[in-house]
Amino acid sequence: MPVPCKSCGNEPREEDLFCRQCGEELNEDNVLECECGAEVQHEDNFCHQCGAAFEEETDEDISH
């Protein structure tokens, strides 16, 4: 089962080399990894192995 696109979360087909929704290249780098080393899904909020919470990434510049 392919890993969701790390850029947009779209579920690729097995044969896809690029995301059909955003054009991101799909390769082994699309596997998300927790700091503990566990592979996690793009939509996960917590690591299934260590319980670490994941923050949503944003492109917005947060400055005060």
PDB file of N, CA and C in Angstrom:
ATOM      1  N   MET A   1       0.844  -1.179   0.000  1.00  0.00           N
ATOM      2  CA  MET A   1       0.000   0.000   0.000  1.00  0.00           C
ATOM      3  C   MET A   1       0.890   1.242   0.000  1.00  0.00           C
ATOM      4  N   PRO A   2       0.693   2.147  -0.950  1.00  0.00           N
ATOM      5  CA  PRO A   2       1.520   3.350  -1.020  1.00  0.00           C
ATOM      6  C   PRO A   2       1.273   4.290   0.160  1.00  0.00           C
ATOM      7  N   VAL A   3       2.300   5.029   0.505  1.00  0.00           N
ATOM      8  CA  VAL A   3       2.218   6.016   1.577  1.00  0.00           C
ATOM      9  C   VAL A   3       1.607   7.292   1.001  1.00  0.00           C
ATOM     10  N   PRO A   4       0.718   7.972   1.757  1.00  0.00           N
ATOM     11  CA  PRO A   4       0.144   9.222   1.258  1.00  0.00           C
ATOM     12  C   PRO A   4       1.227  10.247   0.925  1.00  0.00           C
ATOM     13  N   CYS A   5       0.923  11.123  -0.007  1.00  0.00           N
ATOM     14  CA  CYS A   5       1.846  12.183  -0.405  1.00  0.00           C
ATOM     15  C   CYS A   5       2.200  13.033   0.808  1.00  0.00           C
ATOM     16  N   LYS A   6       3.492  13.303   1.010  1.00  0.00           N
ATOM     17  CA  LYS A   6       3.915  14.093   2.165  1.00  0.00           C
ATOM     18  C   LYS A   6       3.552  15.559   2.013  1.00  0.00           C
ATOM     19  N   SER A   7       3.261  15.983   0.801  1.00  0.00           N
ATOM     20  CA  SER A   7       2.940  17.381   0.551  1.00  0.00           C
ATOM     21  C   SER A   7       1.457  17.692   0.770  1.00  0.00           C
ATOM     22  N   CYS A   8       0.574  16.838   0.222  1.00  0.00           N
ATOM     23  CA  CYS A   8      -0.859  17.148   0.290  1.00  0.00           C
ATOM     24  C   CYS A   8      -1.700  16.067   0.957  1.00  0.00           C
ATOM     25  N   GLY A   9      -1.121  14.887   1.208  1.00  0.00           N
ATOM     26  CA  GLY A   9      -1.863  13.817   1.864  1.00  0.00           C
ATOM     27  C   GLY A   9      -2.681  12.949   0.931  1.00  0.00           C
ATOM     28  N   ASN A  10      -2.643  13.224  -0.368  1.00  0.00           N
ATOM     29  CA  ASN A  10      -3.392  12.436  -1.341  1.00  0.00           C
ATOM     30  C   ASN A  10      -2.904  10.989  -1.345  1.00  0.00           C
ATOM     31  N   GLU A  11      -3.827  10.054  -1.514  1.00  0.00           N
ATOM     32  CA  GLU A  11      -3.491   8.630  -1.580  1.00  0.00           C
ATOM     33  C   GLU A  11      -3.094   8.265  -3.007  1.00  0.00           C
ATOM     34  N   PRO A  12      -1.813   7.972  -3.267  1.00  0.00           N
ATOM     35  CA  PRO A  12      -1.384   7.629  -4.625  1.00  0.00           C
ATOM     36  C   PRO A  12      -1.735   6.190  -4.981  1.00  0.00           C
ATOM     37  N   ARG A  13      -1.716   5.910  -6.271  1.00  0.00           N
ATOM     38  CA  ARG A  13      -1.851   4.534  -6.746  1.00  0.00           C
ATOM     39  C   ARG A  13      -0.477   3.885  -6.676  1.00  0.00           C
ATOM     40  N   GLU A  14      -0.439   2.585  -6.668  1.00  0.00           N
ATOM     41  CA  GLU A  14       0.813   1.826  -6.563  1.00  0.00           C
ATOM     42  C   GLU A  14       1.818   2.215  -7.648  1.00  0.00           C
ATOM     43  N   GLU A  15       1.336   2.467  -8.859  1.00  0.00           N
ATOM     44  CA  GLU A  15       2.222   2.748  -9.988  1.00  0.00           C
ATOM     45  C   GLU A  15       2.621   4.221 -10.125  1.00  0.00           C
ATOM     46  N   ASP A  16       2.046   5.111  -9.317  1.00  0.00           N
ATOM     47  CA  ASP A  16       2.331   6.546  -9.435  1.00  0.00           C
ATOM     48  C   ASP A  16       3.757   6.890  -9.022  1.00  0.00           C
ATOM     49  N   LEU A  17       4.414   7.718  -9.820  1.00  0.00           N
ATOM     50  CA  LEU A  17       5.735   8.254  -9.490  1.00  0.00           C
ATOM     51  C   LEU A  17       5.614   9.682  -8.975  1.00  0.00           C
ATOM     52  N   PHE A  18       4.513  10.356  -9.338  1.00  0.00           N
ATOM     53  CA  PHE A  18       4.239  11.719  -8.899  1.00  0.00           C
ATOM     54  C   PHE A  18       2.805  11.785  -8.391  1.00  0.00           C
ATOM     55  N   CYS A  19       2.555  12.660  -7.424  1.00  0.00           N
ATOM     56  CA  CYS A  19       1.212  12.832  -6.870  1.00  0.00           C
ATOM     57  C   CYS A  19       0.286  13.387  -7.940  1.00  0.00           C
ATOM     58  N   ARG A  20      -0.883  12.779  -8.077  1.00  0.00           N
ATOM     59  CA  ARG A  20      -1.857  13.215  -9.076  1.00  0.00           C
ATOM     60  C   ARG A  20      -2.542  14.512  -8.669  1.00  0.00           C
ATOM     61  N   GLN A  21      -2.451  14.890  -7.405  1.00  0.00           N
ATOM     62  CA  GLN A  21      -3.115  16.098  -6.932  1.00  0.00           C
ATOM     63  C   GLN A  21      -2.195  17.317  -6.918  1.00  0.00           C
ATOM     64  N   CYS A  22      -0.957  17.167  -6.449  1.00  0.00           N
ATOM     65  CA  CYS A  22      -0.077  18.335  -6.310  1.00  0.00           C
ATOM     66  C   CYS A  22       1.206  18.243  -7.126  1.00  0.00           C
ATOM     67  N   GLY A  23       1.508  17.073  -7.704  1.00  0.00           N
ATOM     68  CA  GLY A  23       2.695  16.926  -8.531  1.00  0.00           C
ATOM     69  C   GLY A  23       3.970  16.584  -7.778  1.00  0.00           C
ATOM     70  N   GLU A  24       3.893  16.436  -6.458  1.00  0.00           N
ATOM     71  CA  GLU A  24       5.070  16.090  -5.642  1.00  0.00           C
ATOM     72  C   GLU A  24       5.613  14.726  -6.070  1.00  0.00           C
ATOM     73  N   GLU A  25       6.937  14.602  -6.137  1.00  0.00           N
ATOM     74  CA  GLU A  25       7.545  13.319  -6.471  1.00  0.00           C
ATOM     75  C   GLU A  25       7.299  12.337  -5.332  1.00  0.00           C
ATOM     76  N   LEU A  26       6.875  11.129  -5.680  1.00  0.00           N
ATOM     77  CA  LEU A  26       6.604  10.093  -4.691  1.00  0.00           C
ATOM     78  C   LEU A  26       7.764   9.111  -4.687  1.00  0.00           C
ATOM     79  N   ASN A  27       8.419   8.971  -3.551  1.00  0.00           N
ATOM     80  CA  ASN A  27       9.523   8.024  -3.414  1.00  0.00           C
ATOM     81  C   ASN A  27       9.642   7.636  -1.948  1.00  0.00           C
ATOM     82  N   GLU A  28      10.706   6.954  -1.590  1.00  0.00           N
ATOM     83  CA  GLU A  28      10.860   6.494  -0.214  1.00  0.00           C
ATOM     84  C   GLU A  28      10.932   7.641   0.787  1.00  0.00           C
ATOM     85  N   ASP A  29      11.231   8.868   0.316  1.00  0.00           N
ATOM     86  CA  ASP A  29      11.267  10.019   1.214  1.00  0.00           C
ATOM     87  C   ASP A  29       9.879  10.413   1.695  1.00  0.00           C
ATOM     88  N   ASN A  30       8.823   9.872   1.075  1.00  0.00           N
ATOM     89  CA  ASN A  30       7.466  10.202   1.476  1.00  0.00           C
ATOM     90  C   ASN A  30       7.034   9.456   2.732  1.00  0.00           C
ATOM     91  N   VAL A  31       7.852   8.525   3.189  1.00  0.00           N
ATOM     92  CA  VAL A  31       7.546   7.818   4.423  1.00  0.00           C
ATOM     93  C   VAL A  31       7.887   8.753   5.570  1.00  0.00           C
ATOM     94  N   LEU A  32       6.901   9.032   6.397  1.00  0.00           N
ATOM     95  CA  LEU A  32       7.134   9.897   7.546  1.00  0.00           C
ATOM     96  C   LEU A  32       7.691   9.056   8.678  1.00  0.00           C
ATOM     97  N   GLU A  33       8.588   9.634   9.435  1.00  0.00           N
ATOM     98  CA  GLU A  33       9.223   8.894  10.515  1.00  0.00           C
ATOM     99  C   GLU A  33       9.224   9.729  11.785  1.00  0.00           C
ATOM    100  N   CYS A  34       8.811   9.110  12.877  1.00  0.00           N
ATOM    101  CA  CYS A  34       8.838   9.741  14.192  1.00  0.00           C
ATOM    102  C   CYS A  34      10.283   9.790  14.678  1.00  0.00           C
ATOM    103  N   GLU A  35      10.555  10.643  15.654  1.00  0.00           N
ATOM    104  CA  GLU A  35      11.898  10.719  16.232  1.00  0.00           C
ATOM    105  C   GLU A  35      12.342   9.385  16.826  1.00  0.00           C
ATOM    106  N   CYS A  36      11.382   8.533  17.216  1.00  0.00           N
ATOM    107  CA  CYS A  36      11.726   7.234  17.797  1.00  0.00           C
ATOM    108  C   CYS A  36      12.070   6.201  16.726  1.00  0.00           C
ATOM    109  N   GLY A  37      11.845   6.552  15.451  1.00  0.00           N
ATOM    110  CA  GLY A  37      12.167   5.645  14.358  1.00  0.00           C
ATOM    111  C   GLY A  37      10.971   4.927  13.761  1.00  0.00           C
ATOM    112  N   ALA A  38       9.804   5.047  14.363  1.00  0.00           N
ATOM    113  CA  ALA A  38       8.609   4.377  13.847  1.00  0.00           C
ATOM    114  C   ALA A  38       8.106   5.075  12.588  1.00  0.00           C
ATOM    115  N   GLU A  39       7.656   4.286  11.609  1.00  0.00           N
ATOM    116  CA  GLU A  39       7.039   4.852  10.417  1.00  0.00           C
ATOM    117  C   GLU A  39       5.602   5.203  10.756  1.00  0.00           C
ATOM    118  N   VAL A  40       5.182   6.404  10.378  1.00  0.00           N
ATOM    119  CA  VAL A  40       3.837   6.875  10.694  1.00  0.00           C
ATOM    120  C   VAL A  40       3.136   7.351   9.433  1.00  0.00           C
ATOM    121  N   GLN A  41       1.827   7.391   9.485  1.00  0.00           N
ATOM    122  CA  GLN A  41       1.013   7.856   8.369  1.00  0.00           C
ATOM    123  C   GLN A  41       0.894   9.374   8.411  1.00  0.00           C
ATOM    124  N   HIS A  42       0.700   9.964   7.248  1.00  0.00           N
ATOM    125  CA  HIS A  42       0.599  11.416   7.111  1.00  0.00           C
ATOM    126  C   HIS A  42      -0.499  11.995   8.007  1.00  0.00           C
ATOM    127  N   GLU A  43      -1.606  11.288   8.140  1.00  0.00           N
ATOM    128  CA  GLU A  43      -2.745  11.809   8.893  1.00  0.00           C
ATOM    129  C   GLU A  43      -2.686  11.524  10.394  1.00  0.00           C
ATOM    130  N   ASP A  44      -1.681  10.797  10.856  1.00  0.00           N
ATOM    131  CA  ASP A  44      -1.565  10.476  12.281  1.00  0.00           C
ATOM    132  C   ASP A  44      -1.284  11.730  13.106  1.00  0.00           C
ATOM    133  N   ASN A  45      -1.920  11.813  14.259  1.00  0.00           N
ATOM    134  CA  ASN A  45      -1.672  12.913  15.190  1.00  0.00           C
ATOM    135  C   ASN A  45      -0.679  12.511  16.270  1.00  0.00           C
ATOM    136  N   PHE A  46      -0.553  11.207  16.501  1.00  0.00           N
ATOM    137  CA  PHE A  46       0.342  10.686  17.531  1.00  0.00           C
ATOM    138  C   PHE A  46       1.078   9.461  17.004  1.00  0.00           C
ATOM    139  N   CYS A  47       2.286   9.249  17.497  1.00  0.00           N
ATOM    140  CA  CYS A  47       3.062   8.068  17.136  1.00  0.00           C
ATOM    141  C   CYS A  47       2.450   6.845  17.804  1.00  0.00           C
ATOM    142  N   HIS A  48       2.275   5.771  17.052  1.00  0.00           N
ATOM    143  CA  HIS A  48       1.695   4.538  17.585  1.00  0.00           C
ATOM    144  C   HIS A  48       2.684   3.780  18.462  1.00  0.00           C
ATOM    145  N   GLN A  49       3.969   4.133  18.395  1.00  0.00           N
ATOM    146  CA  GLN A  49       4.984   3.412  19.156  1.00  0.00           C
ATOM    147  C   GLN A  49       5.361   4.116  20.460  1.00  0.00           C
ATOM    148  N   CYS A  50       5.568   5.445  20.406  1.00  0.00           N
ATOM    149  CA  CYS A  50       6.027   6.157  21.605  1.00  0.00           C
ATOM    150  C   CYS A  50       5.020   7.167  22.132  1.00  0.00           C
ATOM    151  N   GLY A  51       3.964   7.458  21.363  1.00  0.00           N
ATOM    152  CA  GLY A  51       2.930   8.381  21.819  1.00  0.00           C
ATOM    153  C   GLY A  51       3.225   9.852  21.568  1.00  0.00           C
ATOM    154  N   ALA A  52       4.327  10.156  20.892  1.00  0.00           N
ATOM    155  CA  ALA A  52       4.672  11.554  20.624  1.00  0.00           C
ATOM    156  C   ALA A  52       3.582  12.214  19.785  1.00  0.00           C
ATOM    157  N   ALA A  53       3.269  13.465  20.115  1.00  0.00           N
ATOM    158  CA  ALA A  53       2.282  14.230  19.353  1.00  0.00           C
ATOM    159  C   ALA A  53       2.969  14.897  18.170  1.00  0.00           C
ATOM    160  N   PHE A  54       2.286  14.918  17.030  1.00  0.00           N
ATOM    161  CA  PHE A  54       2.814  15.563  15.835  1.00  0.00           C
ATOM    162  C   PHE A  54       2.107  16.886  15.633  1.00  0.00           C
ATOM    163  N   GLU A  55       2.882  17.916  15.330  1.00  0.00           N
ATOM    164  CA  GLU A  55       2.316  19.221  15.027  1.00  0.00           C
ATOM    165  C   GLU A  55       2.125  19.327  13.531  1.00  0.00           C
ATOM    166  N   GLU A  56       1.086  20.059  13.121  1.00  0.00           N
ATOM    167  CA  GLU A  56       0.875  20.289  11.699  1.00  0.00           C
ATOM    168  C   GLU A  56       1.927  21.250  11.205  1.00  0.00           C
ATOM    169  N   GLU A  57       2.512  20.934  10.036  1.00  0.00           N
ATOM    170  CA  GLU A  57       3.479  21.840   9.429  1.00  0.00           C
ATOM    171  C   GLU A  57       2.726  22.946   8.717  1.00  0.00           C
ATOM    172  N   THR A  58       3.303  24.128   8.716  1.00  0.00           N
ATOM    173  CA  THR A  58       2.678  25.253   8.042  1.00  0.00           C
ATOM    174  C   THR A  58       3.724  26.022   7.266  1.00  0.00           C
ATOM    175  N   ASP A  59       3.296  26.626   6.176  1.00  0.00           N
ATOM    176  CA  ASP A  59       4.192  27.448   5.381  1.00  0.00           C
ATOM    177  C   ASP A  59       4.157  28.903   5.831  1.00  0.00           C
ATOM    178  N   GLU A  60       3.245  29.211   6.749  1.00  0.00           N
ATOM    179  CA  GLU A  60       3.108  30.585   7.210  1.00  0.00           C
ATOM    180  C   GLU A  60       4.271  30.959   8.111  1.00  0.00           C
ATOM    181  N   ASP A  61       4.731  32.200   7.972  1.00  0.00           N
ATOM    182  CA  ASP A  61       5.787  32.724   8.828  1.00  0.00           C
ATOM    183  C   ASP A  61       5.135  33.228  10.104  1.00  0.00           C
ATOM    184  N   ILE A  62       5.514  32.676  11.215  1.00  0.00           N
ATOM    185  CA  ILE A  62       4.944  33.087  12.494  1.00  0.00           C
ATOM    186  C   ILE A  62       5.920  34.040  13.158  1.00  0.00           C
ATOM    187  N   SER A  63       5.602  35.323  13.119  1.00  0.00           N
ATOM    188  CA  SER A  63       6.457  36.322  13.759  1.00  0.00           C
ATOM    189  C   SER A  63       5.586  37.315  14.506  1.00  0.00           C
ATOM    190  N   HIS A  64       6.153  37.898  15.518  1.00  0.00           N
ATOM    191  CA  HIS A  64       5.395  38.838  16.354  1.00  0.00           C
ATOM    192  C   HIS A  64       5.933  40.225  16.212  1.00  0.00           C
TER     193      HIS A  64
END
